[in-house]
XYZ file of C-alpha atoms in Angstrom:
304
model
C -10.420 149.316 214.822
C -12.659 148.012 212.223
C -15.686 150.120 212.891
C -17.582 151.735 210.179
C -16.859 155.036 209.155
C -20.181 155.873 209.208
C -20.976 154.778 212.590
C -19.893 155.786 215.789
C -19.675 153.645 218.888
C -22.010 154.146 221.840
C -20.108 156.161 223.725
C -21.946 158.911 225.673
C -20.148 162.326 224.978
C -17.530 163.636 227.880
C -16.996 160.519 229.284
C -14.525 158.632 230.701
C -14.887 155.621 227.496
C -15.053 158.935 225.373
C -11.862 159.696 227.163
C -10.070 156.533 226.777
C -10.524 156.109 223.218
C -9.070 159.647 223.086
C -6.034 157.832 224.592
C -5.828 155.591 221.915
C -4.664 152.657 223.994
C -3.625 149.912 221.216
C -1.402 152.538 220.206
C 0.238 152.894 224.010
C 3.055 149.661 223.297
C 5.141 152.217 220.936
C 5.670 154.028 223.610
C 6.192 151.121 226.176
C 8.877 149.344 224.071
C 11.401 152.140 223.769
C 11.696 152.057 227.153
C 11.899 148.496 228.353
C 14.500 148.218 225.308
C 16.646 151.213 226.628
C 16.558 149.810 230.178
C 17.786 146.802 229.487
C 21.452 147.610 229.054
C 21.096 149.219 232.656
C 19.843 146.183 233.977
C 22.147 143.814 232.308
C 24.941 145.017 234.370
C 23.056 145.148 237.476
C 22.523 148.800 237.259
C 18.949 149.275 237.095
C 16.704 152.390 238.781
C 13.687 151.071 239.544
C 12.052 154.530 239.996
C 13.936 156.241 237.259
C 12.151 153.527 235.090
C 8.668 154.093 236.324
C 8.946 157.690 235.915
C 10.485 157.478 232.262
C 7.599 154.869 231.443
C 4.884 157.276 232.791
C 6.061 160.209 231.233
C 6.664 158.157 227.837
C 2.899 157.182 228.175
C 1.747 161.034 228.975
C 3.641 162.169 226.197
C 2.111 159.412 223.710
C -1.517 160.186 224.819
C -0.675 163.852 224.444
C 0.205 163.166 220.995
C -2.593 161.258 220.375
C -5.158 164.154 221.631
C -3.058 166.642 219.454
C -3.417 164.477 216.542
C -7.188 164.011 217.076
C -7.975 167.618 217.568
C -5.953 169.324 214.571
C -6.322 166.796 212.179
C -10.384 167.897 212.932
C -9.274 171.204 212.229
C -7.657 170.881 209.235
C -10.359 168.634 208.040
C -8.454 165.409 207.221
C -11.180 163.728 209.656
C -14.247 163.226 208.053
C -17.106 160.614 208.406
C -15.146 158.944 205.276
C -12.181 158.142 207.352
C -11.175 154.106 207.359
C -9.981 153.751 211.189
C -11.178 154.042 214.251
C -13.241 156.606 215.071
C -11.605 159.697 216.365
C -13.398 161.848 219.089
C -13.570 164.958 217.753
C -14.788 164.860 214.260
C -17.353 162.289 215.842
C -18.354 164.975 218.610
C -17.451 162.692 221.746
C -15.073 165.552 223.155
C -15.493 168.919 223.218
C -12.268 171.052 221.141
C -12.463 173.329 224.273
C -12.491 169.622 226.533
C -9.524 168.395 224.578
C -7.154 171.847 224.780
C -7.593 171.351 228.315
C -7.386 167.754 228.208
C -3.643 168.713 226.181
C -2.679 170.907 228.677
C -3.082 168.622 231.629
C -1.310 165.671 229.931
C 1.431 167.874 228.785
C 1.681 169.420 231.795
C 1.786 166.296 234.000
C 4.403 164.852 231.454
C 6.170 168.264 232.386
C 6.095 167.644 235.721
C 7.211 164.218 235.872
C 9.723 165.106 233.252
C 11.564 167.861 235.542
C 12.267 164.641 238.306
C 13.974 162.832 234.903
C 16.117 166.304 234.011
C 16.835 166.793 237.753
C 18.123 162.827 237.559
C 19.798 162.858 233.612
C 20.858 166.624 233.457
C 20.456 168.879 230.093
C 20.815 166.028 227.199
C 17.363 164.993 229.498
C 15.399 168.180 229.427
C 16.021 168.873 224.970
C 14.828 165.134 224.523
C 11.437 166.325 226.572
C 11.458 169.834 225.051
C 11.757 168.475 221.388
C 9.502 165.484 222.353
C 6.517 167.861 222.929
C 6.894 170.247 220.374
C 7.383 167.152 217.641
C 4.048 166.048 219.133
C 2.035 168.983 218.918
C 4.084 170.067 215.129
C 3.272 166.981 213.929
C -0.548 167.894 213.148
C -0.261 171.222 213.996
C 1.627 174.859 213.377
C 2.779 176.290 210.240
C 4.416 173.022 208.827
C 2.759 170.191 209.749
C 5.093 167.025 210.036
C 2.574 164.242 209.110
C 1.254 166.736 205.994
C 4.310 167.231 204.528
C 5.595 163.212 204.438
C 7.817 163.716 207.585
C 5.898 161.729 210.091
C 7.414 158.712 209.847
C 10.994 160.601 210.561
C 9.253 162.042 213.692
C 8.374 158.506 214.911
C 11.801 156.601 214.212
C 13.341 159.249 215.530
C 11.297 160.346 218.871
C 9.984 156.739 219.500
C 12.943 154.630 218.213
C 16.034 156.709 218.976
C 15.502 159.475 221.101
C 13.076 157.225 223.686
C 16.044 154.257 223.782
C 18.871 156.254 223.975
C 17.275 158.743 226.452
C 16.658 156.002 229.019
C 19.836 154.558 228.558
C 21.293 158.108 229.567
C 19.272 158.304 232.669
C 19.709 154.301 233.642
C 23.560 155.037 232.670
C 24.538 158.097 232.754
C 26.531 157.357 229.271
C 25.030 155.527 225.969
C 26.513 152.500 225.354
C 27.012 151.486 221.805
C 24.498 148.904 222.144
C 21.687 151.064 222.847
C 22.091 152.893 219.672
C 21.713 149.991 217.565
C 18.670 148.984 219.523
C 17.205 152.031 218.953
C 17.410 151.453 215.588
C 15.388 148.441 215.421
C 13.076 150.292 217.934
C 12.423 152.760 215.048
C 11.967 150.607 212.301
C 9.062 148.518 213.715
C 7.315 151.069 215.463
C 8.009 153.473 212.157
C 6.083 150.389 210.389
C 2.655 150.765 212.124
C 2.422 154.468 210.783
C 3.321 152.767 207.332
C 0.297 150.810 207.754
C -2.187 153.892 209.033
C -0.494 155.647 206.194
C -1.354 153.098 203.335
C -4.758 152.467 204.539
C -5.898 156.278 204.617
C -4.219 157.227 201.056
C -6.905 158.229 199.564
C -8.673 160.282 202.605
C -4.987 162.072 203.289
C -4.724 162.775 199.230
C -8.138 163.975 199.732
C -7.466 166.180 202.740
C -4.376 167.792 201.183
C -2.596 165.159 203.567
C 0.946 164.742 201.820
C 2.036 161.345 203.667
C 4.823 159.468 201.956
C 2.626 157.230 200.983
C 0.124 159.940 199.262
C 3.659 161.216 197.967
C 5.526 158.451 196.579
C 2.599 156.240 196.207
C 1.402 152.399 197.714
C 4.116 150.656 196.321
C 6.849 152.966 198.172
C 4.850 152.214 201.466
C 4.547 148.392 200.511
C 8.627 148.898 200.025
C 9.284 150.874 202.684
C 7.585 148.083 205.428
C 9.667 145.393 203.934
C 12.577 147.091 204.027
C 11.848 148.152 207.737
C 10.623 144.974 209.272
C 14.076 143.311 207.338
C 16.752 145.927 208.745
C 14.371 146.045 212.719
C 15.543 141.964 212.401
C 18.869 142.306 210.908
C 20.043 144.538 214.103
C 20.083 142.270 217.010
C 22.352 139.795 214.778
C 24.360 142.461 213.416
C 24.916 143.378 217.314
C 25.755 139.788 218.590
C 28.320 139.296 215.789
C 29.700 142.739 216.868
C 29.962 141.211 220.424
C 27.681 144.264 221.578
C 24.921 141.764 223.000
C 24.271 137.922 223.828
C 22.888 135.821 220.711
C 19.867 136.041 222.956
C 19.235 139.142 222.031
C 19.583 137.991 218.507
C 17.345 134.337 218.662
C 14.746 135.655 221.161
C 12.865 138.315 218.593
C 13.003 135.410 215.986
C 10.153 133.677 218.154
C 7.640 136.963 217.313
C 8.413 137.038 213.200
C 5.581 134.526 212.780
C 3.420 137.611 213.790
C 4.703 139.646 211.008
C 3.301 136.997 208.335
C -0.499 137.884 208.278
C 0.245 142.211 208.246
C 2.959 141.441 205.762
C 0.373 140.064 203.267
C -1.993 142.351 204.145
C 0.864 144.996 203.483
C 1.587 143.712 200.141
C -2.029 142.654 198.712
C -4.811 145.025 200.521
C -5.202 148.547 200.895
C -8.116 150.847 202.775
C -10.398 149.611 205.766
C -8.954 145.880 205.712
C -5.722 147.407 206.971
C -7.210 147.913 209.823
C -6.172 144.536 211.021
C -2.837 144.788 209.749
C -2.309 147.982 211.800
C -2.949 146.158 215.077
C -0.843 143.001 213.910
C 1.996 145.585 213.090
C 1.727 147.110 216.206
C 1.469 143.145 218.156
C 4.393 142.227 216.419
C 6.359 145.721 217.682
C 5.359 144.923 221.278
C 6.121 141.070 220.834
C 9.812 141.998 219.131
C 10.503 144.846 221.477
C 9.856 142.385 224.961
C 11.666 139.724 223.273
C 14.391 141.854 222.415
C 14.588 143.589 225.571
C 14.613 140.184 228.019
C 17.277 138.984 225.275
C 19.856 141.990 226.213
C 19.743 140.971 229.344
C 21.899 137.670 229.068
């Protein structure tokens, strides 16, 4: 993620590497976590769908890559992707995929995600089916429509809520049939670390989103706010799984297995804190490393 923004990697255009990069795979954990976390209460308690799981996973990944697409192709359209940009490269502005390649591209994912989304609503009922409704509409509003999410500094309430919450709780429901308290606290701590990597992206492209007409929080409130906000975040994702084993809502394993991944959240932290522009780049990965890391961790821990 630490390519120049001047520079684009040698990918031939249309294919499959063209395609994958659309996917965005480093950013494929947040949607991996949510679900291994919400599973876990199922499972602790001997209660655990094997194919329920697949299919939630699969359909969390579809609708992540769909989001990713949708953010690639109207953020080119609104112009907030230009060869200035700090990250990775994205495939549109840098010509790799067709506009007309990646509306079809969108409606096959989302379609597919449809698809495998009617077996989960079929399984979990009606709470199932406005989860999935209001998952792909918060994808697609989130670069695009009338009110942009991300432009108007509500992104990062999109992802705590549709990648911390709603993705937890939701499996729970169809592992369950109920949501036990315990979920909802995960899903808390789901949120906050997964709401820190678009923190990160959000700090490092201040100036390109100010630029763009991009109103981030960060391009709203300012560095220091984001620099805050992380802090503040990584603290309460950590201060959950104690706060639930004091409750008696989960083993202290669930509280003392995470602690083993906080030594990943030194080196982003200072980068948080000290850098800003392109050499975020690393911290967005070691955000999203630790999120993974702490998510696992926290998910093996519920089960004792």
């Amino acid at each position: 993620m630490s390519e120049s923004p001047s520079r684009r990697p040698s990918i031939r255009p249309g294919s499959l590497a063209a395609w994958i990069l659309a996917a965005r795979p480093p950013t494929l954990p947040a949607a991996i976590v949510p679900v291994l976390v919400g599973t876990a209460p199922a499972a602790a308690i001997g209660r655990f769908d094997a194919a329920i799981f697949i299919i939630t996973l699969l359909t969390a990944l579809l609708l992540q890559i769909g989001a990713n697409l949708a953010n690639d192709y109207f953020d080119f359209l609104k112009g907030a992707d230009t060869g200035a940009r700090l990250g990775p490269t994205r495939v549109t502005q840098s010509g790799l995929l067709a506009p007309r390649a990646i509306r079809i591209g969108l409606a096959g994912i989302f379609g597919a995600a449809g698809i495998l989304g009617g077996v989960l609503v079929w399984s979990g009922g009606w709470p199932i089916a406005i989860i999935g409704i209001a998952a792909i509409l918060a994808a697609l509003a989130y670069t695009a429509g009338p009110y942009p999410l991300a432009y108007h500094g509500l992104g990062d309430v999109a992802a705590f809520g549709f990648f911390g919450i709603a993705a937890v709780v939701g499996t729970s429901w169809l592992q369950l049939g109920s949501i036990p308290p315990e979920a909802w606290l995960a899903s808390l701590a789901v949120g906050a670390l997964v709401t820190n990597i678009l923190v990160v992206n959000n700090l490092r492209d201040h100036d390109t989103d100010a630029a763009a007409g991009k109103r981030t929080t960060t391009v709203r409130f300012g560095r220091g706010f984001a620099r805050t906000q992380y802090v503040v975040l990584l603290g309460f994702a950590y201060s959950l799984p104690v706060t639930m084993a004091v409750l008696g809502l989960a083993g202290w394993g669930a509280a003392v297995l995470p602690l083993l991944a906080l030594p990943l959240a030194r080196a982003p932290l200072r980068a948080v804190l000290t850098q800003q522009g392109r050499p975020l780049n690393r911290a967005l990965m070691q955000t999203a490393r630790l999120h993974m890391a702490f998510g696992a961790l926290f998910a093996i821990g519920l089960l004792w």
